[in-house]
Amino acid sequence: MIHEKIIILDFGSQYTQLIARRVRELNIYCEIHPFNKIPEMDKDVKAVILSGSPFSVRDENAPNPNLENIRKKLPLLAVCYGAQYLAKIDGGEVLPSKIREYGRANLSYVDSGDLLLKDVPDNSQVWMSHGDTISILPSNFKIIASTKDVEIAAYKIEEEDTYAIQFHPEVYHSTDGKQILQNFLFNIAKCSADWTPSTFVEDTVSGLKEKLGDDKVVLGLSGGVDSTVAAVLLHKAIGENLYCIFVDNGLLRKDEFESVLNQYHGMGLNVKGVNAKDRFYDKLQGLSDPEKKRKAIGGIFIDVFDDESNLIKDVKWLAQGTIYPDVIESISATGGPSATIKSHHNVGGLPDYMKLKIVEPLRTLFKDEVRRVGKSMGIDSELLGRHPFPGPGLAIRILGDITAEKVRILQEVDHIFISSLRRDGLYDEVWQAGAIFLPVQSVGVMGDERTYENAVALRAVESTDGMTADWVHLPYEFLAKVSNEIINKVKGINRVVYDISSKPPATIEWE
């Protein structure tokens, strides 16, 4: 099925992905393309959106796209930089702002009769982020919104379905931003909202059947959301011709290998569990540097995966759980400033000698969409709701060298923490949680005896995409109970601390 779509031209704004996510939330398919690689405007393209940018339109090297195949031919919405760009190229004037507007502002004038601003109230809060201001508009441009500091907060070009706004409707701080996007997409671009999880599944399964035929596909499962949803989609398309490999690197959470493997078998997937703990521990012996640990884990994973793949006769395809932010990052003309969702702990690609073609069934989806697609296919909510977990596993939550004993201790600590979050109904309020084994020992007292044992840190953050995060204000009573249970039950730990650092300046993981 061919879906109607919106093209978003990326000028490098940190918010470009948010525009796409808001459009997708309205069940309309959209794609992000670099401003200097404008795709053909096929008949299924309903409208174009121009993003913001870290550039000023007055910069010598500012983005300067050719819009002749868009202007007057398709509805166009220009946001922030896009608004300034259209005004400038048509003969208007853009100057440095006397008052740089950044953050919340309120509209002081709204043309309620305009289609773009229908049902947007006076005094609506918007989010500004710009150092330049449109000072003079071309004669055929009409102001349709203002703030007390910015007279030209929004405009329409007469005799065109071209609209521009100085603020960002895609961020939550713009309280009527969703209404503005709805107005543009439904009232102006006449979209019909035909992009849903169920249609995605139907289209993807059909496309995979046609693409793969009777070929065999191998997929490395991690227990995470992306690889799980990719596996179920492929299984629907090719059944037993999908060969899944789930590797136990000895760095998973307590009992995770067995429990997740059982879940996969219960889903009917053709999956093989491989115990490779000793190979990983041997390679990690004596390594303390985080990057060296990552590279060692990545190298062994590839070796194990290659060994297992060679046991399957005539495999032609490697399936990967690549999602849309990864794709955007790889094609961005400006080096990736708009890719606000990044996977920091990927094991990495496979070497050339494996000679497998790549299939990526999730490459058009954002993370939240992956979960919705998984839900529509009936995947267990526990699997879909799992917190993100780093590819190198507990290796980067053990500061310093890795030993089987340290892994055992951290698994026990982590199990108490995560189980307590679930038991007290806090797990789903946290975006990611875990424990960190610290490379310090401290004096303690247990009974009448002096101890000199290890310390662990607990970490729980709230976030939407992992790019920024704040520490979760877990109840003191909860933390006290968890700390007491860890110290009493986990031999080798006599001190527990709670990490109250936000990202930035800290990161979510410690390594």
Short mmCIF file of C-alpha atoms in Angstrom, two decimals:
data_model
loop_
_atom_site.label_atom_id
_atom_site.label_comp_id
_atom_site.label_asym_id
_atom_site.label_seq_id
_atom_site.Cartn_x
_atom_site.Cartn_y
_atom_site.Cartn_z
CA MET A 1 0.00 0.00 0.00
CA ILE A 2 1.30 3.45 -0.94
CA HIS A 3 0.84 5.93 1.92
CA GLU A 4 0.52 9.67 1.67
CA LYS A 5 3.56 11.34 3.17
CA ILE A 6 5.04 14.58 4.42
CA ILE A 7 8.61 15.58 3.52
CA ILE A 8 10.58 17.37 6.25
CA LEU A 9 13.66 19.22 5.01
CA ASP A 10 16.32 19.22 7.72
CA PHE A 11 18.46 22.33 8.19
CA GLY A 12 20.20 20.82 11.23
CA SER A 13 17.79 21.74 14.02
CA GLN A 14 17.92 19.81 17.28
CA TYR A 15 14.11 19.63 17.02
CA THR A 16 13.78 18.11 13.52
CA GLN A 17 13.13 14.62 14.82
CA LEU A 18 10.47 16.03 17.14
CA ILE A 19 8.63 17.46 14.13
CA ALA A 20 8.62 14.01 12.54
CA ARG A 21 7.44 12.34 15.73
CA ARG A 22 4.56 14.80 16.12
CA VAL A 23 3.50 14.20 12.51
CA ARG A 24 3.68 10.43 13.00
CA GLU A 25 1.61 10.72 16.19
CA LEU A 26 -1.18 12.05 13.97
CA ASN A 27 -1.00 8.79 11.94
CA ILE A 28 0.65 10.48 8.97
CA TYR A 29 3.82 9.05 7.47
CA CYS A 30 6.74 11.45 7.05
CA GLU A 31 10.37 11.36 6.07
CA ILE A 32 13.32 13.58 7.00
CA HIS A 33 15.68 14.55 4.19
CA PRO A 34 18.75 16.84 4.22
CA PHE A 35 18.03 20.28 2.76
CA ASN A 36 20.63 19.69 0.03
CA LYS A 37 19.22 16.29 -1.00
CA ILE A 38 15.60 17.13 -1.74
CA PRO A 39 13.75 14.05 -3.03
CA GLU A 40 11.37 14.04 -5.96
CA MET A 41 7.91 15.24 -5.06
CA ASP A 42 5.98 12.07 -5.92
CA LYS A 43 2.20 12.11 -6.17
CA ASP A 44 1.96 10.66 -2.64
CA VAL A 45 3.71 13.72 -1.13
CA LYS A 46 1.02 15.88 0.47
CA ALA A 47 3.12 18.72 1.90
CA VAL A 48 6.60 19.88 2.92
CA ILE A 49 7.86 21.23 6.25
CA LEU A 50 11.07 23.27 6.61
CA SER A 51 12.87 22.78 9.93
CA GLY A 52 14.77 25.18 12.13
CA SER A 53 18.56 25.43 12.06
CA PRO A 54 21.60 26.36 14.16
CA PHE A 55 22.57 28.65 11.23
CA SER A 56 21.54 32.25 10.74
CA VAL A 57 20.09 33.08 7.32
CA ARG A 58 22.63 35.90 7.28
CA ASP A 59 25.58 33.44 7.44
CA GLU A 60 27.62 33.09 4.26
CA ASN A 61 27.33 29.28 4.38
CA ALA A 62 23.70 29.15 5.51
CA PRO A 63 21.48 26.45 3.92
CA ASN A 64 20.07 27.73 0.63
CA PRO A 65 17.79 25.07 -0.92
CA ASN A 66 16.08 25.32 -4.28
CA LEU A 67 12.33 25.19 -3.56
CA GLU A 68 11.04 25.68 -7.10
CA ASN A 69 9.46 22.21 -7.17
CA ILE A 70 7.67 22.90 -3.88
CA ARG A 71 6.55 26.54 -3.72
CA LYS A 72 3.04 27.06 -5.19
CA LYS A 73 2.84 23.33 -5.97
CA LEU A 74 2.49 21.86 -2.49
CA PRO A 75 1.41 23.17 0.93
CA LEU A 76 4.50 24.38 2.77
CA LEU A 77 5.06 25.06 6.46
CA ALA A 78 8.29 26.82 7.41
CA VAL A 79 9.46 26.68 11.03
CA CYS A 80 11.90 29.17 12.63
CA TYR A 81 14.91 29.24 10.25
CA GLY A 82 12.57 28.15 7.46
CA ALA A 83 10.36 31.18 8.14
CA GLN A 84 13.32 33.55 8.05
CA TYR A 85 14.68 31.91 4.91
CA LEU A 86 11.45 32.34 2.92
CA ALA A 87 11.16 35.97 3.98
CA LYS A 88 14.76 36.72 3.04
CA ILE A 89 14.79 35.05 -0.41
CA ASP A 90 11.58 36.87 -1.37
CA GLY A 91 13.08 40.29 -0.57
CA GLY A 92 12.32 40.72 3.12
CA GLU A 93 14.80 41.68 5.82
CA VAL A 94 16.16 39.53 8.65
CA LEU A 95 18.25 41.23 11.34
CA PRO A 96 19.87 40.19 14.63
CA SER A 97 17.29 40.31 17.41
CA LYS A 98 17.48 43.22 19.83
CA ILE A 99 16.02 40.84 22.40
CA ARG A 100 17.02 37.25 21.74
CA GLU A 101 13.92 35.16 22.30
CA TYR A 102 14.63 31.77 23.78
CA GLY A 103 12.07 29.80 25.75
CA ARG A 104 8.43 30.45 26.54
CA ALA A 105 6.54 33.35 24.98
CA ASN A 106 2.88 34.17 24.51
CA LEU A 107 1.08 35.21 21.37
CA SER A 108 -0.38 38.68 21.74
CA TYR A 109 -2.17 38.63 18.37
CA VAL A 110 -3.70 35.65 16.56
CA ASP A 111 -5.56 35.82 13.25
CA SER A 112 -8.26 33.34 14.26
CA GLY A 113 -9.73 33.42 10.75
CA ASP A 114 -6.58 31.91 9.26
CA LEU A 115 -6.66 28.15 8.55
CA LEU A 116 -3.30 27.50 10.24
CA LEU A 117 -4.34 29.14 13.51
CA LYS A 118 -7.92 27.88 13.68
CA ASP A 119 -8.87 27.15 17.33
CA VAL A 120 -5.58 28.60 18.61
CA PRO A 121 -6.54 30.98 21.46
CA ASP A 122 -5.18 34.46 22.09
CA ASN A 123 -2.27 34.43 24.54
CA SER A 124 -1.33 30.87 23.50
CA GLN A 125 2.07 29.85 24.90
CA VAL A 126 4.75 29.08 22.29
CA TRP A 127 8.41 28.07 22.42
CA MET A 128 10.93 30.41 20.81
CA SER A 129 14.55 29.64 19.95
CA HIS A 130 16.12 32.23 17.65
CA GLY A 131 18.75 34.96 17.56
CA ASP A 132 17.44 36.69 14.42
CA THR A 133 14.14 38.46 13.76
CA ILE A 134 12.22 39.10 10.55
CA SER A 135 12.08 42.91 10.51
CA ILE A 136 10.47 43.52 7.10
CA LEU A 137 8.17 41.18 5.16
CA PRO A 138 7.76 41.13 1.38
CA SER A 139 4.57 42.88 0.19
CA ASN A 140 2.58 39.68 -0.43
CA PHE A 141 3.29 38.27 3.05
CA LYS A 142 0.57 38.68 5.69
CA ILE A 143 1.22 38.62 9.46
CA ILE A 144 -1.07 36.13 11.19
CA ALA A 145 0.47 36.04 14.70
CA SER A 146 2.65 38.21 16.96
CA THR A 147 4.16 38.22 20.44
CA LYS A 148 4.86 41.38 22.44
CA ASP A 149 8.54 41.20 21.40
CA VAL A 150 8.25 39.70 17.91
CA GLU A 151 5.74 41.31 15.59
CA ILE A 152 6.20 38.70 12.85
CA ALA A 153 5.69 35.47 14.82
CA ALA A 154 3.76 33.84 11.95
CA TYR A 155 2.78 34.76 8.41
CA LYS A 156 1.06 33.48 5.28
CA ILE A 157 2.15 34.11 1.70
CA GLU A 158 -0.87 35.27 -0.24
CA GLU A 159 -1.99 33.17 -3.24
CA GLU A 160 0.08 30.24 -1.92
CA ASP A 161 -0.56 27.47 0.60
CA THR A 162 2.66 28.62 2.24
CA TYR A 163 2.76 29.36 5.97
CA ALA A 164 5.59 30.21 8.33
CA ILE A 165 5.99 30.36 12.09
CA GLN A 166 8.89 31.77 14.09
CA PHE A 167 8.24 29.45 17.04
CA HIS A 168 8.44 25.66 17.41
CA PRO A 169 5.06 23.87 17.41
CA GLU A 170 6.73 20.47 17.79
CA VAL A 171 7.88 20.96 21.40
CA TYR A 172 5.53 20.35 24.31
CA HIS A 173 6.07 23.88 25.63
CA SER A 174 4.05 25.20 22.67
CA THR A 175 0.70 24.40 24.23
CA ASP A 176 -1.25 24.59 20.96
CA GLY A 177 1.52 23.26 18.75
CA LYS A 178 -0.36 20.02 18.07
CA GLN A 179 -3.42 22.01 17.02
CA ILE A 180 -1.32 24.07 14.58
CA LEU A 181 0.21 20.93 13.05
CA GLN A 182 -3.25 19.35 12.82
CA ASN A 183 -4.56 22.45 11.07
CA PHE A 184 -1.74 22.38 8.55
CA LEU A 185 -1.84 18.64 7.90
CA PHE A 186 -5.60 18.11 7.82
CA ASN A 187 -7.16 21.46 6.86
CA ILE A 188 -4.48 22.71 4.48
CA ALA A 189 -2.63 19.60 3.22
CA LYS A 190 -5.82 17.46 3.33
CA CYS A 191 -4.11 14.42 4.82
CA SER A 192 -6.25 11.40 5.70
CA ALA A 193 -4.14 9.80 8.49
CA ASP A 194 -3.58 6.36 6.97
CA TRP A 195 -0.33 5.53 8.83
CA THR A 196 -1.07 3.20 11.79
CA PRO A 197 0.77 0.36 13.54
CA SER A 198 -1.55 -2.23 12.01
CA THR A 199 -1.06 -0.92 8.46
CA PHE A 200 2.69 -0.82 9.06
CA VAL A 201 2.67 -4.49 10.07
CA GLU A 202 0.56 -5.46 7.07
CA ASP A 203 2.72 -3.51 4.60
CA THR A 204 6.02 -4.63 6.14
CA VAL A 205 5.16 -8.33 6.27
CA SER A 206 3.98 -8.20 2.66
CA GLY A 207 7.18 -6.42 1.58
CA LEU A 208 9.40 -8.88 3.48
CA LYS A 209 7.69 -11.86 1.84
CA GLU A 210 8.32 -10.37 -1.59
CA LYS A 211 11.92 -9.37 -0.80
CA LEU A 212 13.09 -12.52 0.99
CA GLY A 213 11.11 -15.27 -0.71
CA ASP A 214 12.42 -18.63 0.55
CA ASP A 215 15.78 -17.23 1.68
CA LYS A 216 17.14 -17.85 5.17
CA VAL A 217 17.72 -14.92 7.52
CA VAL A 218 19.82 -14.77 10.69
CA LEU A 219 19.12 -12.26 13.47
CA GLY A 220 20.99 -11.57 16.69
CA LEU A 221 18.50 -11.11 19.52
CA SER A 222 19.42 -8.97 22.51
CA GLY A 223 16.28 -9.25 24.60
CA GLY A 224 15.55 -5.58 23.84
CA VAL A 225 12.52 -4.04 22.18
CA ASP A 226 13.98 -3.38 18.71
CA SER A 227 15.39 -6.83 17.99
CA THR A 228 12.28 -8.50 19.44
CA VAL A 229 9.83 -6.55 17.28
CA ALA A 230 12.05 -7.06 14.21
CA ALA A 231 12.08 -10.82 14.92
CA VAL A 232 8.29 -11.04 15.18
CA LEU A 233 7.79 -9.14 11.92
CA LEU A 234 10.25 -11.40 10.12
CA HIS A 235 8.70 -14.51 11.67
CA LYS A 236 5.30 -13.44 10.35
CA ALA A 237 6.83 -13.13 6.88
CA ILE A 238 9.16 -16.14 6.60
CA GLY A 239 8.45 -18.37 9.62
CA GLU A 240 11.10 -21.02 10.31
CA ASN A 241 13.44 -19.49 7.72
CA LEU A 242 14.27 -16.91 10.40
CA TYR A 243 17.12 -18.15 12.59
CA CYS A 244 17.52 -16.13 15.81
CA ILE A 245 20.67 -16.29 17.93
CA PHE A 246 20.58 -15.10 21.56
CA VAL A 247 24.08 -14.93 23.07
CA ASP A 248 24.73 -15.09 26.81
CA ASN A 249 27.84 -12.97 27.23
CA GLY A 250 27.82 -13.41 31.00
CA LEU A 251 27.01 -9.71 31.40
CA LEU A 252 23.21 -9.85 31.39
CA ARG A 253 20.99 -9.29 34.39
CA LYS A 254 20.36 -12.11 36.86
CA ASP A 255 18.51 -15.03 35.22
CA GLU A 256 17.83 -12.84 32.16
CA PHE A 257 19.23 -15.27 29.61
CA GLU A 258 16.96 -18.12 30.70
CA SER A 259 13.82 -16.02 31.23
CA VAL A 260 14.07 -14.12 27.93
CA LEU A 261 14.94 -17.29 26.03
CA ASN A 262 11.82 -18.94 27.44
CA GLN A 263 9.74 -15.92 26.40
CA TYR A 264 11.10 -16.14 22.86
CA HIS A 265 10.34 -19.85 22.65
CA GLY A 266 6.85 -19.15 23.96
CA MET A 267 6.38 -16.69 21.09
CA GLY A 268 7.12 -19.45 18.59
CA LEU A 269 10.40 -17.96 17.39
CA ASN A 270 13.12 -20.21 15.98
CA VAL A 271 15.78 -19.12 18.47
CA LYS A 272 19.01 -20.71 19.69
CA GLY A 273 20.57 -19.72 22.98
CA VAL A 274 24.38 -19.73 23.07
CA ASN A 275 26.30 -19.76 26.36
CA ALA A 276 29.52 -17.89 25.62
CA LYS A 277 30.27 -16.53 29.11
CA ASP A 278 33.76 -17.96 29.35
CA ARG A 279 34.83 -16.55 25.97
CA PHE A 280 33.79 -13.06 27.04
CA TYR A 281 35.33 -13.31 30.52
CA ASP A 282 38.63 -14.54 29.07
CA LYS A 283 38.78 -11.65 26.61
CA LEU A 284 37.87 -9.09 29.28
CA GLN A 285 40.42 -10.29 31.82
CA GLY A 286 42.53 -7.40 33.09
CA LEU A 287 40.79 -4.72 30.98
CA SER A 288 39.71 -1.57 32.85
CA ASP A 289 39.44 1.04 30.10
CA PRO A 290 35.76 1.42 29.02
CA GLU A 291 36.53 1.62 25.29
CA LYS A 292 38.79 -1.42 25.41
CA LYS A 293 36.05 -3.33 27.20
CA ARG A 294 33.50 -2.31 24.55
CA LYS A 295 35.79 -3.34 21.68
CA ALA A 296 36.58 -6.67 23.31
CA ILE A 297 32.89 -7.42 23.80
CA GLY A 298 32.07 -6.37 20.24
CA GLY A 299 34.85 -8.52 18.81
CA ILE A 300 33.84 -11.66 20.72
CA PHE A 301 30.17 -11.13 19.88
CA ILE A 302 31.05 -11.04 16.17
CA ASP A 303 33.16 -14.19 16.49
CA VAL A 304 30.38 -16.06 18.32
CA PHE A 305 27.74 -14.83 15.89
CA ASP A 306 29.91 -15.84 12.92
CA ASP A 307 30.48 -19.32 14.37
CA GLU A 308 26.77 -19.85 14.87
CA SER A 309 25.81 -18.40 11.47
CA ASN A 310 28.16 -20.83 9.73
CA LEU A 311 26.25 -23.72 11.30
CA ILE A 312 23.14 -22.65 9.36
CA LYS A 313 23.26 -23.75 5.74
CA ASP A 314 22.68 -21.21 2.94
CA VAL A 315 21.94 -18.13 5.04
CA LYS A 316 21.73 -15.10 2.74
CA TRP A 317 20.46 -12.26 4.94
CA LEU A 318 21.41 -10.59 8.20
CA ALA A 319 18.48 -8.88 9.94
CA GLN A 320 19.14 -5.84 12.11
CA GLY A 321 16.96 -3.80 14.46
CA THR A 322 18.06 -0.47 12.94
CA ILE A 323 15.53 2.28 13.68
CA TYR A 324 14.87 5.61 11.97
CA PRO A 325 17.13 7.84 14.12
CA ASP A 326 20.11 5.69 13.07
CA VAL A 327 19.16 6.18 9.41
CA ILE A 328 18.77 9.94 9.80
CA GLU A 329 22.19 10.17 11.46
CA SER A 330 23.86 8.34 8.59
CA ILE A 331 22.41 10.54 5.84
CA SER A 332 22.37 13.97 7.49
CA ALA A 333 24.01 16.57 5.26
CA THR A 334 25.19 18.56 8.26
CA GLY A 335 26.94 15.72 10.06
CA GLY A 336 24.03 14.62 12.18
CA PRO A 337 23.03 17.57 14.40
CA SER A 338 19.36 16.68 14.05
CA ALA A 339 19.79 13.11 15.23
CA THR A 340 18.64 13.55 18.81
CA ILE A 341 18.18 9.87 19.49
CA LYS A 342 21.44 7.93 19.50
CA SER A 343 22.35 4.43 20.51
CA HIS A 344 25.55 4.92 22.49
CA HIS A 345 26.40 1.29 23.22
CA ASN A 346 25.85 -0.60 19.96
CA VAL A 347 28.18 -3.54 19.50
CA GLY A 348 28.84 -2.38 15.95
CA GLY A 349 28.56 -3.72 12.43
CA LEU A 350 29.63 -7.12 11.17
CA PRO A 351 32.84 -7.56 9.16
CA ASP A 352 32.89 -7.84 5.38
CA TYR A 353 33.87 -11.52 5.41
CA MET A 354 30.39 -12.50 6.59
CA LYS A 355 29.04 -11.55 3.12
CA LEU A 356 25.37 -11.27 4.13
CA LYS A 357 22.78 -8.94 2.65
CA ILE A 358 21.08 -6.64 5.17
CA VAL A 359 17.36 -6.46 5.95
CA GLU A 360 16.08 -3.82 8.40
CA PRO A 361 12.30 -4.04 8.94
CA LEU A 362 12.21 -1.18 11.49
CA ARG A 363 14.31 1.40 9.63
CA THR A 364 11.37 3.81 9.19
CA LEU A 365 10.24 3.76 12.85
CA PHE A 366 11.04 5.81 15.92
CA LYS A 367 11.48 4.00 19.26
CA ASP A 368 7.99 4.81 20.52
CA GLU A 369 6.55 3.58 17.22
CA VAL A 370 8.46 0.30 17.56
CA ARG A 371 6.67 -0.26 20.87
CA ARG A 372 3.27 0.56 19.35
CA VAL A 373 3.89 -1.83 16.46
CA GLY A 374 4.93 -4.51 18.94
CA LYS A 375 1.77 -3.94 20.96
CA SER A 376 -0.37 -4.25 17.82
CA MET A 377 1.20 -7.68 17.18
CA GLY A 378 0.43 -8.85 20.71
CA ILE A 379 3.99 -8.94 22.04
CA ASP A 380 4.05 -9.25 25.82
CA SER A 381 3.96 -5.85 27.53
CA GLU A 382 6.79 -6.90 29.85
CA LEU A 383 9.13 -7.30 26.87
CA LEU A 384 7.94 -4.06 25.24
CA GLY A 385 8.20 -2.10 28.47
CA ARG A 386 11.71 -3.17 29.40
CA HIS A 387 14.09 -0.38 30.32
CA PRO A 388 16.91 0.28 27.85
CA PHE A 389 19.97 -1.84 28.63
CA PRO A 390 23.46 -1.13 27.23
CA GLY A 391 24.83 -3.46 24.55
CA PRO A 392 27.99 -4.24 26.57
CA GLY A 393 25.71 -5.07 29.50
CA LEU A 394 27.05 -5.00 33.04
CA ALA A 395 30.63 -4.59 31.75
CA ILE A 396 30.16 -0.81 31.65
CA ARG A 397 28.36 -0.83 34.99
CA ILE A 398 31.39 -2.42 36.65
CA LEU A 399 33.98 0.32 36.90
CA GLY A 400 37.39 -1.23 36.44
CA ASP A 401 38.25 -4.78 35.43
CA ILE A 402 35.65 -7.53 35.03
CA THR A 403 35.55 -10.73 37.07
CA ALA A 404 32.87 -13.37 37.40
CA GLU A 405 32.58 -12.53 41.10
CA LYS A 406 31.98 -8.83 40.44
CA VAL A 407 29.34 -9.76 37.86
CA ARG A 408 27.65 -12.04 40.41
CA ILE A 409 27.59 -9.30 43.04
CA LEU A 410 26.22 -6.70 40.64
CA GLN A 411 23.58 -9.08 39.29
CA GLU A 412 22.32 -9.66 42.83
CA VAL A 413 22.28 -5.91 43.61
CA ASP A 414 20.57 -5.05 40.32
CA HIS A 415 17.99 -7.82 40.84
CA ILE A 416 16.99 -6.43 44.25
CA PHE A 417 16.75 -2.88 42.87
CA ILE A 418 14.73 -3.71 39.73
CA SER A 419 12.47 -6.21 41.57
CA SER A 420 11.77 -3.57 44.23
CA LEU A 421 10.85 -1.00 41.59
CA ARG A 422 8.37 -3.48 40.10
CA ARG A 423 6.99 -4.52 43.49
CA ASP A 424 6.37 -0.93 44.58
CA GLY A 425 4.81 0.11 41.25
CA LEU A 426 7.69 2.43 40.35
CA TYR A 427 9.22 0.55 37.39
CA ASP A 428 7.05 2.16 34.70
CA GLU A 429 7.67 5.63 36.16
CA VAL A 430 11.38 5.21 35.46
CA TRP A 431 12.90 5.37 31.95
CA GLN A 432 16.04 3.46 32.89
CA ALA A 433 17.42 2.06 36.12
CA GLY A 434 20.37 -0.03 37.18
CA ALA A 435 23.21 -0.47 39.64
CA ILE A 436 26.90 0.40 39.26
CA PHE A 437 29.76 -1.48 40.93
CA LEU A 438 32.19 1.15 42.20
CA PRO A 439 35.99 0.64 42.29
CA VAL A 440 36.18 1.63 45.96
CA GLN A 441 35.97 -0.15 49.27
CA SER A 442 34.89 1.34 52.54
CA VAL A 443 34.87 0.50 56.23
CA GLY A 444 31.66 -0.83 57.73
CA VAL A 445 30.36 -2.60 60.78
CA MET A 446 28.27 -5.75 60.69
CA GLY A 447 27.41 -7.14 64.10
CA ASP A 448 30.50 -6.62 66.17
CA GLU A 449 32.85 -7.06 63.25
CA ARG A 450 34.64 -4.50 61.13
CA THR A 451 34.14 -4.91 57.38
CA TYR A 452 36.07 -3.52 54.44
CA GLU A 453 33.92 -4.19 51.43
CA ASN A 454 32.55 -2.81 48.17
CA ALA A 455 30.19 0.07 47.40
CA VAL A 456 27.47 0.25 44.74
CA ALA A 457 25.56 3.17 43.29
CA LEU A 458 21.91 3.01 42.26
CA ARG A 459 20.83 5.01 39.21
CA ALA A 460 17.28 5.80 38.04
CA VAL A 461 16.46 8.44 35.42
CA GLU A 462 13.46 9.82 33.61
CA SER A 463 13.75 10.73 29.93
CA THR A 464 11.95 10.58 26.59
CA ASP A 465 14.79 9.67 24.25
CA GLY A 466 17.95 9.35 26.35
CA MET A 467 19.55 12.51 25.00
CA THR A 468 18.69 14.40 28.17
CA ALA A 469 17.67 12.85 31.47
CA ASP A 470 16.91 13.82 35.05
CA TRP A 471 17.36 11.68 38.11
CA VAL A 472 14.17 10.25 39.54
CA HIS A 473 13.13 11.41 43.01
CA LEU A 474 12.48 7.95 44.40
CA PRO A 475 10.91 8.00 47.88
CA TYR A 476 13.41 8.00 50.74
CA GLU A 477 11.54 5.12 52.36
CA PHE A 478 11.94 3.06 49.18
CA LEU A 479 15.66 3.81 48.92
CA ALA A 480 16.18 2.98 52.60
CA LYS A 481 14.42 -0.36 52.19
CA VAL A 482 16.38 -1.25 49.03
CA SER A 483 19.71 -0.23 50.58
CA ASN A 484 19.04 -2.31 53.68
CA GLU A 485 18.06 -5.36 51.60
CA ILE A 486 21.17 -5.09 49.40
CA ILE A 487 23.58 -4.80 52.34
CA ASN A 488 21.92 -7.65 54.23
CA LYS A 489 21.59 -10.06 51.32
CA VAL A 490 24.51 -9.41 48.98
CA LYS A 491 27.80 -10.68 50.37
CA GLY A 492 30.59 -8.24 49.52
CA ILE A 493 28.58 -5.00 49.71
CA ASN A 494 28.50 -2.77 52.78
CA ARG A 495 27.60 0.63 51.30
CA VAL A 496 24.89 1.87 48.88
CA VAL A 497 24.70 5.38 47.35
CA TYR A 498 22.13 6.99 45.04
CA ASP A 499 23.23 8.93 41.94
CA ILE A 500 21.43 12.29 41.73
CA SER A 501 23.22 13.59 38.61
CA SER A 502 21.27 14.78 35.56
CA LYS A 503 22.27 14.49 31.90
CA PRO A 504 23.90 16.80 31.00
CA PRO A 505 26.41 17.28 32.56
CA ALA A 506 26.60 13.60 33.56
CA THR A 507 25.65 10.67 31.31
CA ILE A 508 23.09 8.00 32.12
CA GLU A 509 25.70 5.23 32.24
CA TRP A 510 28.93 5.73 34.18
CA GLU A 511 31.16 4.41 31.39
#
